[in-house]
Amino acid sequence: MKKLMAANWKMYKTAGEARTTAASLAALTADTLPGDREVVLFPQFTALSPVADALRHAAGYSVGAQDVYPAAEGAFTGEISPGMLMDCGCAWVLTGHSERRHIIGESDELVGAKTAFSLNAGLKVVLCIGETIEEREAGRLGEVLERQLETGLAGVKGDAVPAAIAVAYEPVWAIGTGKVAGPPEIVEAHALVRQLLVARFGEGGVAVRILYGGSVKPENAREIIALDNVDGVLVGGASLQADSFSRIILA
Ligand code: PGA
């Protein structure tokens, strides 16, 4: 199973800046990207085509969007469909990122609809889940992950799994805070996610990649990706510079 090294550029970078970063990243890793690593960049919508273009010849790289709407087309002002994303060169989409759940107010059900619709349309999906600090301190980790996974995967057919879907475990308290979850916390949560995936998909659940996200940096990436059931990382802040993210990719 290839490790999935994903960069979430959030609401940063103009199209030109994103294109330059993508090109530098590909140049820094072109000859050294190990065969067991796969890289996905998730830039802003306006940067999707330029980034896809910059990565045209970069083996092992692909492009994804940070959000999508679960309809092919229609009167949904401001939204974007899977087909439109694929038209810009996207192979992947993120669903359920905690910033969308907590700042924009997306429900578990909407996340589930986006996940199933995108998979059916031919996109691969990274479904993001994770508990807040209040939920963790109240002993509700298992309950929250189970609810987010169950609802997030509700409409997903078993045969879409495992190649087209990955799950990112991102504890909300570790995102953009510099507070990384410790190895025991990561191992515990990932084991739980694995158990839930196997319960949901049977054998297929063993091969679904589970990514860790939350303050991953060049300094801690190697230790994190070596942990049990960690099949990649989803990186925000430390993915914005080509030099820093290249060191994570190659960690
Ligand atoms: P961070 O963000 O690496 O800046 O903590 C991770 C994410 O939001 O996916």
Short mmCIF file of C-alpha atoms and ligand atoms in Angstrom, two decimals:
data_model
loop_
_atom_site.label_atom_id
_atom_site.label_comp_id
_atom_site.label_asym_id
_atom_site.label_seq_id
_atom_site.Cartn_x
_atom_site.Cartn_y
_atom_site.Cartn_z
CA MET A 1 0.00 0.00 0.00
CA LYS A 2 1.49 3.37 -1.01
CA LYS A 3 1.70 6.04 1.68
CA LEU A 4 -0.49 9.00 0.76
CA MET A 5 1.25 12.33 1.44
CA ALA A 6 -1.40 15.04 1.16
CA ALA A 7 -1.09 18.84 1.28
CA ASN A 8 -4.09 20.95 2.28
CA TRP A 9 -3.36 24.53 1.19
CA LYS A 10 -6.64 25.83 2.66
CA MET A 11 -7.39 29.48 1.71
CA TYR A 12 -3.79 30.34 0.90
CA LYS A 13 -1.99 31.17 -2.35
CA THR A 14 -3.11 32.81 -5.57
CA ALA A 15 -3.24 30.62 -8.66
CA GLY A 16 0.24 31.80 -9.67
CA GLU A 17 1.73 31.16 -6.23
CA ALA A 18 0.19 27.69 -6.08
CA ARG A 19 1.51 26.84 -9.51
CA THR A 20 5.03 27.94 -8.53
CA THR A 21 4.96 25.94 -5.29
CA ALA A 22 3.68 22.83 -7.09
CA ALA A 23 6.38 23.11 -9.74
CA SER A 24 9.14 23.59 -7.11
CA LEU A 25 7.85 20.63 -5.13
CA ALA A 26 7.87 18.38 -8.17
CA ALA A 27 11.39 19.57 -9.05
CA LEU A 28 12.63 18.88 -5.51
CA THR A 29 11.24 15.35 -5.38
CA ALA A 30 11.09 14.23 -9.02
CA ASP A 31 14.08 11.93 -8.90
CA THR A 32 13.76 10.90 -5.29
CA LEU A 33 10.07 10.13 -4.77
CA PRO A 34 10.07 6.55 -3.47
CA GLY A 35 7.84 4.08 -5.32
CA ASP A 36 5.82 3.53 -2.15
CA ARG A 37 4.77 7.20 -1.87
CA GLU A 38 1.92 9.03 -3.57
CA VAL A 39 1.43 12.81 -3.30
CA VAL A 40 -1.83 14.77 -3.56
CA LEU A 41 -2.02 18.57 -3.46
CA PHE A 42 -5.31 20.21 -2.43
CA PRO A 43 -5.09 23.88 -3.53
CA GLN A 44 -7.84 26.51 -3.75
CA PHE A 45 -10.42 26.08 -6.54
CA THR A 46 -8.88 28.93 -8.58
CA ALA A 47 -5.51 27.15 -8.53
CA LEU A 48 -6.70 23.67 -9.54
CA SER A 49 -6.05 23.93 -13.28
CA PRO A 50 -2.67 25.72 -12.95
CA VAL A 51 -1.48 23.17 -10.37
CA ALA A 52 -2.70 20.23 -12.46
CA ASP A 53 -0.85 21.73 -15.39
CA ALA A 54 2.36 22.19 -13.38
CA LEU A 55 2.21 18.52 -12.32
CA ARG A 56 1.45 17.14 -15.79
CA HIS A 57 4.74 15.27 -15.98
CA ALA A 58 5.26 14.65 -12.27
CA ALA A 59 4.87 10.91 -11.70
CA GLY A 60 3.27 10.02 -8.39
CA TYR A 61 1.51 13.40 -8.04
CA SER A 62 -2.15 14.27 -8.34
CA VAL A 63 -4.49 17.13 -7.54
CA GLY A 64 -7.57 17.37 -5.36
CA ALA A 65 -10.18 19.93 -4.31
CA GLN A 66 -10.95 20.98 -0.74
CA ASP A 67 -14.73 20.79 -1.14
CA VAL A 68 -17.51 19.76 -3.51
CA TYR A 69 -21.30 19.84 -3.75
CA PRO A 70 -23.29 16.60 -4.12
CA ALA A 71 -25.08 17.33 -7.39
CA ALA A 72 -24.09 17.14 -11.05
CA GLU A 73 -25.31 20.68 -11.78
CA GLY A 74 -28.17 22.97 -10.88
CA ALA A 75 -29.26 26.10 -9.05
CA PHE A 76 -26.67 25.90 -6.25
CA THR A 77 -25.09 29.34 -6.21
CA GLY A 78 -21.43 29.31 -5.29
CA GLU A 79 -21.09 25.52 -5.32
CA ILE A 80 -19.03 23.22 -7.54
CA SER A 81 -19.73 19.71 -8.84
CA PRO A 82 -17.47 16.64 -9.08
CA GLY A 83 -17.61 16.85 -12.89
CA MET A 84 -16.39 20.47 -12.81
CA LEU A 85 -13.53 19.47 -10.52
CA MET A 86 -12.49 16.58 -12.77
CA ASP A 87 -12.62 18.99 -15.70
CA CYS A 88 -9.93 21.05 -13.88
CA GLY A 89 -7.70 17.99 -13.51
CA CYS A 90 -8.81 16.82 -10.06
CA ALA A 91 -8.62 13.17 -9.12
CA TRP A 92 -9.39 13.66 -5.41
CA VAL A 93 -11.59 15.68 -3.07
CA LEU A 94 -11.54 16.30 0.69
CA THR A 95 -14.80 15.88 2.56
CA GLY A 96 -15.60 16.67 6.18
CA HIS A 97 -12.55 18.78 7.00
CA SER A 98 -12.98 20.06 10.55
CA GLU A 99 -12.80 23.69 9.39
CA ARG A 100 -15.84 23.06 7.20
CA ARG A 101 -17.64 21.16 9.96
CA HIS A 102 -16.91 23.74 12.67
CA ILE A 103 -16.59 27.10 10.85
CA ILE A 104 -19.01 26.60 7.95
CA GLY A 105 -21.34 24.32 9.93
CA GLU A 106 -21.45 21.25 7.69
CA SER A 107 -23.44 18.37 9.15
CA ASP A 108 -22.37 14.73 9.22
CA GLU A 109 -25.18 14.04 6.74
CA LEU A 110 -23.96 16.61 4.21
CA VAL A 111 -20.43 15.20 4.53
CA GLY A 112 -21.86 11.75 3.84
CA ALA A 113 -23.76 12.99 0.78
CA LYS A 114 -20.63 14.69 -0.60
CA THR A 115 -18.56 11.55 -0.04
CA ALA A 116 -20.96 9.13 -1.74
CA PHE A 117 -21.79 11.46 -4.62
CA SER A 118 -18.12 12.20 -5.36
CA LEU A 119 -17.17 8.51 -5.35
CA ASN A 120 -20.05 7.69 -7.69
CA ALA A 121 -18.96 10.50 -10.01
CA GLY A 122 -15.43 9.08 -10.22
CA LEU A 123 -13.45 11.18 -7.73
CA LYS A 124 -11.35 9.62 -4.98
CA VAL A 125 -12.18 10.93 -1.52
CA VAL A 126 -10.27 11.71 1.67
CA LEU A 127 -12.96 11.74 4.37
CA CYS A 128 -11.76 13.74 7.39
CA ILE A 129 -12.89 12.93 10.93
CA GLY A 130 -11.72 13.92 14.39
CA GLU A 131 -12.79 14.92 17.88
CA THR A 132 -12.66 18.32 19.61
CA ILE A 133 -10.74 18.73 22.85
CA GLU A 134 -14.03 18.86 24.81
CA GLU A 135 -15.15 15.56 23.26
CA ARG A 136 -11.78 13.93 24.01
CA GLU A 137 -11.77 15.14 27.62
CA ALA A 138 -15.33 13.87 28.09
CA GLY A 139 -14.17 10.38 27.02
CA ARG A 140 -16.18 10.55 23.79
CA LEU A 141 -13.41 9.80 21.25
CA GLY A 142 -14.82 6.42 20.19
CA GLU A 143 -18.38 7.67 19.95
CA VAL A 144 -17.43 10.69 17.82
CA LEU A 145 -15.24 8.73 15.39
CA GLU A 146 -17.89 6.05 15.03
CA ARG A 147 -20.65 8.59 14.32
CA GLN A 148 -18.57 10.60 11.83
CA LEU A 149 -17.43 7.45 10.00
CA GLU A 150 -20.82 5.79 9.94
CA THR A 151 -22.62 8.87 8.65
CA GLY A 152 -19.73 9.91 6.41
CA LEU A 153 -19.71 6.51 4.69
CA ALA A 154 -23.45 5.86 4.81
CA GLY A 155 -24.05 5.95 1.05
CA VAL A 156 -20.75 4.36 0.03
CA LYS A 157 -20.92 1.02 -1.75
CA GLY A 158 -18.45 -1.67 -0.70
CA ASP A 159 -16.95 -1.99 -4.17
CA ALA A 160 -15.74 1.64 -4.11
CA VAL A 161 -13.44 0.58 -1.31
CA PRO A 162 -10.50 0.55 -0.71
CA ALA A 163 -8.77 2.16 -3.68
CA ALA A 164 -10.98 5.20 -3.98
CA ILE A 165 -11.31 6.21 -0.36
CA ALA A 166 -8.99 7.25 2.44
CA VAL A 167 -9.86 8.44 5.94
CA ALA A 168 -7.92 11.25 7.62
CA TYR A 169 -7.94 11.22 11.40
CA GLU A 170 -7.38 14.83 12.45
CA PRO A 171 -7.93 15.66 16.11
CA VAL A 172 -9.40 19.17 15.96
CA TRP A 173 -7.22 20.29 18.89
CA ALA A 174 -4.06 19.45 16.91
CA ILE A 175 -4.92 21.31 13.69
CA GLY A 176 -2.92 24.47 13.19
CA THR A 177 -2.12 24.64 16.90
CA GLY A 178 1.40 23.21 16.90
CA LYS A 179 0.05 20.55 19.30
CA VAL A 180 0.66 17.20 17.66
CA ALA A 181 -1.09 14.14 19.06
CA GLY A 182 1.46 11.85 20.68
CA PRO A 183 2.24 8.39 19.22
CA PRO A 184 0.01 6.56 21.75
CA GLU A 185 -2.95 8.83 20.93
CA ILE A 186 -2.43 8.41 17.19
CA VAL A 187 -2.03 4.63 17.45
CA GLU A 188 -5.16 4.33 19.61
CA ALA A 189 -7.34 6.41 17.29
CA HIS A 190 -6.06 4.76 14.11
CA ALA A 191 -6.64 1.27 15.54
CA LEU A 192 -10.20 2.31 16.33
CA VAL A 193 -10.73 3.69 12.82
CA ARG A 194 -9.32 0.47 11.32
CA GLN A 195 -11.70 -1.59 13.45
CA LEU A 196 -14.66 0.53 12.34
CA LEU A 197 -13.62 0.28 8.66
CA VAL A 198 -13.36 -3.50 8.87
CA ALA A 199 -16.76 -3.67 10.57
CA ARG A 200 -18.19 -1.52 7.77
CA PHE A 201 -16.44 -3.02 4.72
CA GLY A 202 -15.10 -6.43 5.80
CA GLU A 203 -11.76 -7.38 4.20
CA GLY A 204 -11.80 -4.19 2.07
CA GLY A 205 -11.53 -2.14 5.27
CA VAL A 206 -8.00 -3.48 5.88
CA ALA A 207 -6.68 -1.73 2.78
CA VAL A 208 -8.35 1.67 3.25
CA ARG A 209 -5.57 4.18 3.90
CA ILE A 210 -5.82 6.03 7.20
CA LEU A 211 -3.96 9.36 7.25
CA TYR A 212 -2.96 11.35 10.30
CA GLY A 213 -3.37 15.13 10.24
CA GLY A 214 -2.68 17.87 12.76
CA SER A 215 0.61 19.81 13.05
CA VAL A 216 2.67 17.36 10.98
CA LYS A 217 6.09 18.87 10.28
CA PRO A 218 9.39 17.80 8.70
CA GLU A 219 10.68 17.10 12.23
CA ASN A 220 7.92 14.67 13.27
CA ALA A 221 6.76 13.19 9.94
CA ARG A 222 9.07 10.18 9.90
CA GLU A 223 8.04 9.04 13.38
CA ILE A 224 4.33 9.50 12.61
CA ILE A 225 4.25 7.62 9.30
CA ALA A 226 6.05 4.69 10.87
CA LEU A 227 3.23 4.12 13.41
CA ASP A 228 0.79 1.21 13.11
CA ASN A 229 -2.16 1.91 10.81
CA VAL A 230 -0.73 5.25 9.66
CA ASP A 231 -0.82 5.10 5.86
CA GLY A 232 0.00 8.72 5.15
CA VAL A 233 -0.41 12.28 6.39
CA LEU A 234 -2.61 15.31 5.66
CA VAL A 235 -0.54 18.45 6.16
CA GLY A 236 -1.70 22.07 6.38
CA GLY A 237 0.77 24.76 7.52
CA ALA A 238 3.95 22.79 6.83
CA SER A 239 2.84 21.98 3.28
CA LEU A 240 2.73 25.61 2.12
CA GLN A 241 6.45 25.82 1.35
CA ALA A 242 7.92 23.44 -1.20
CA ASP A 243 11.09 22.90 0.84
CA SER A 244 9.22 21.98 4.02
CA PHE A 245 6.65 19.71 2.33
CA SER A 246 9.33 17.99 0.22
CA ARG A 247 11.06 17.00 3.46
CA ILE A 248 7.78 15.53 4.75
CA ILE A 249 7.16 13.66 1.49
CA LEU A 250 10.60 12.12 1.65
CA ALA A 251 10.68 11.58 5.44
P1 PGA B 1 -2.05 21.65 10.10
O1 PGA B 1 -3.44 21.38 9.31
O2 PGA B 1 -1.03 20.71 9.51
O3 PGA B 1 -1.73 23.10 9.82
O4 PGA B 1 -2.29 21.36 11.54
C1 PGA B 1 -3.85 20.06 9.01
C2 PGA B 1 -5.18 20.09 8.31
O5 PGA B 1 -6.01 20.97 8.60
O6 PGA B 1 -5.47 19.24 7.44
#
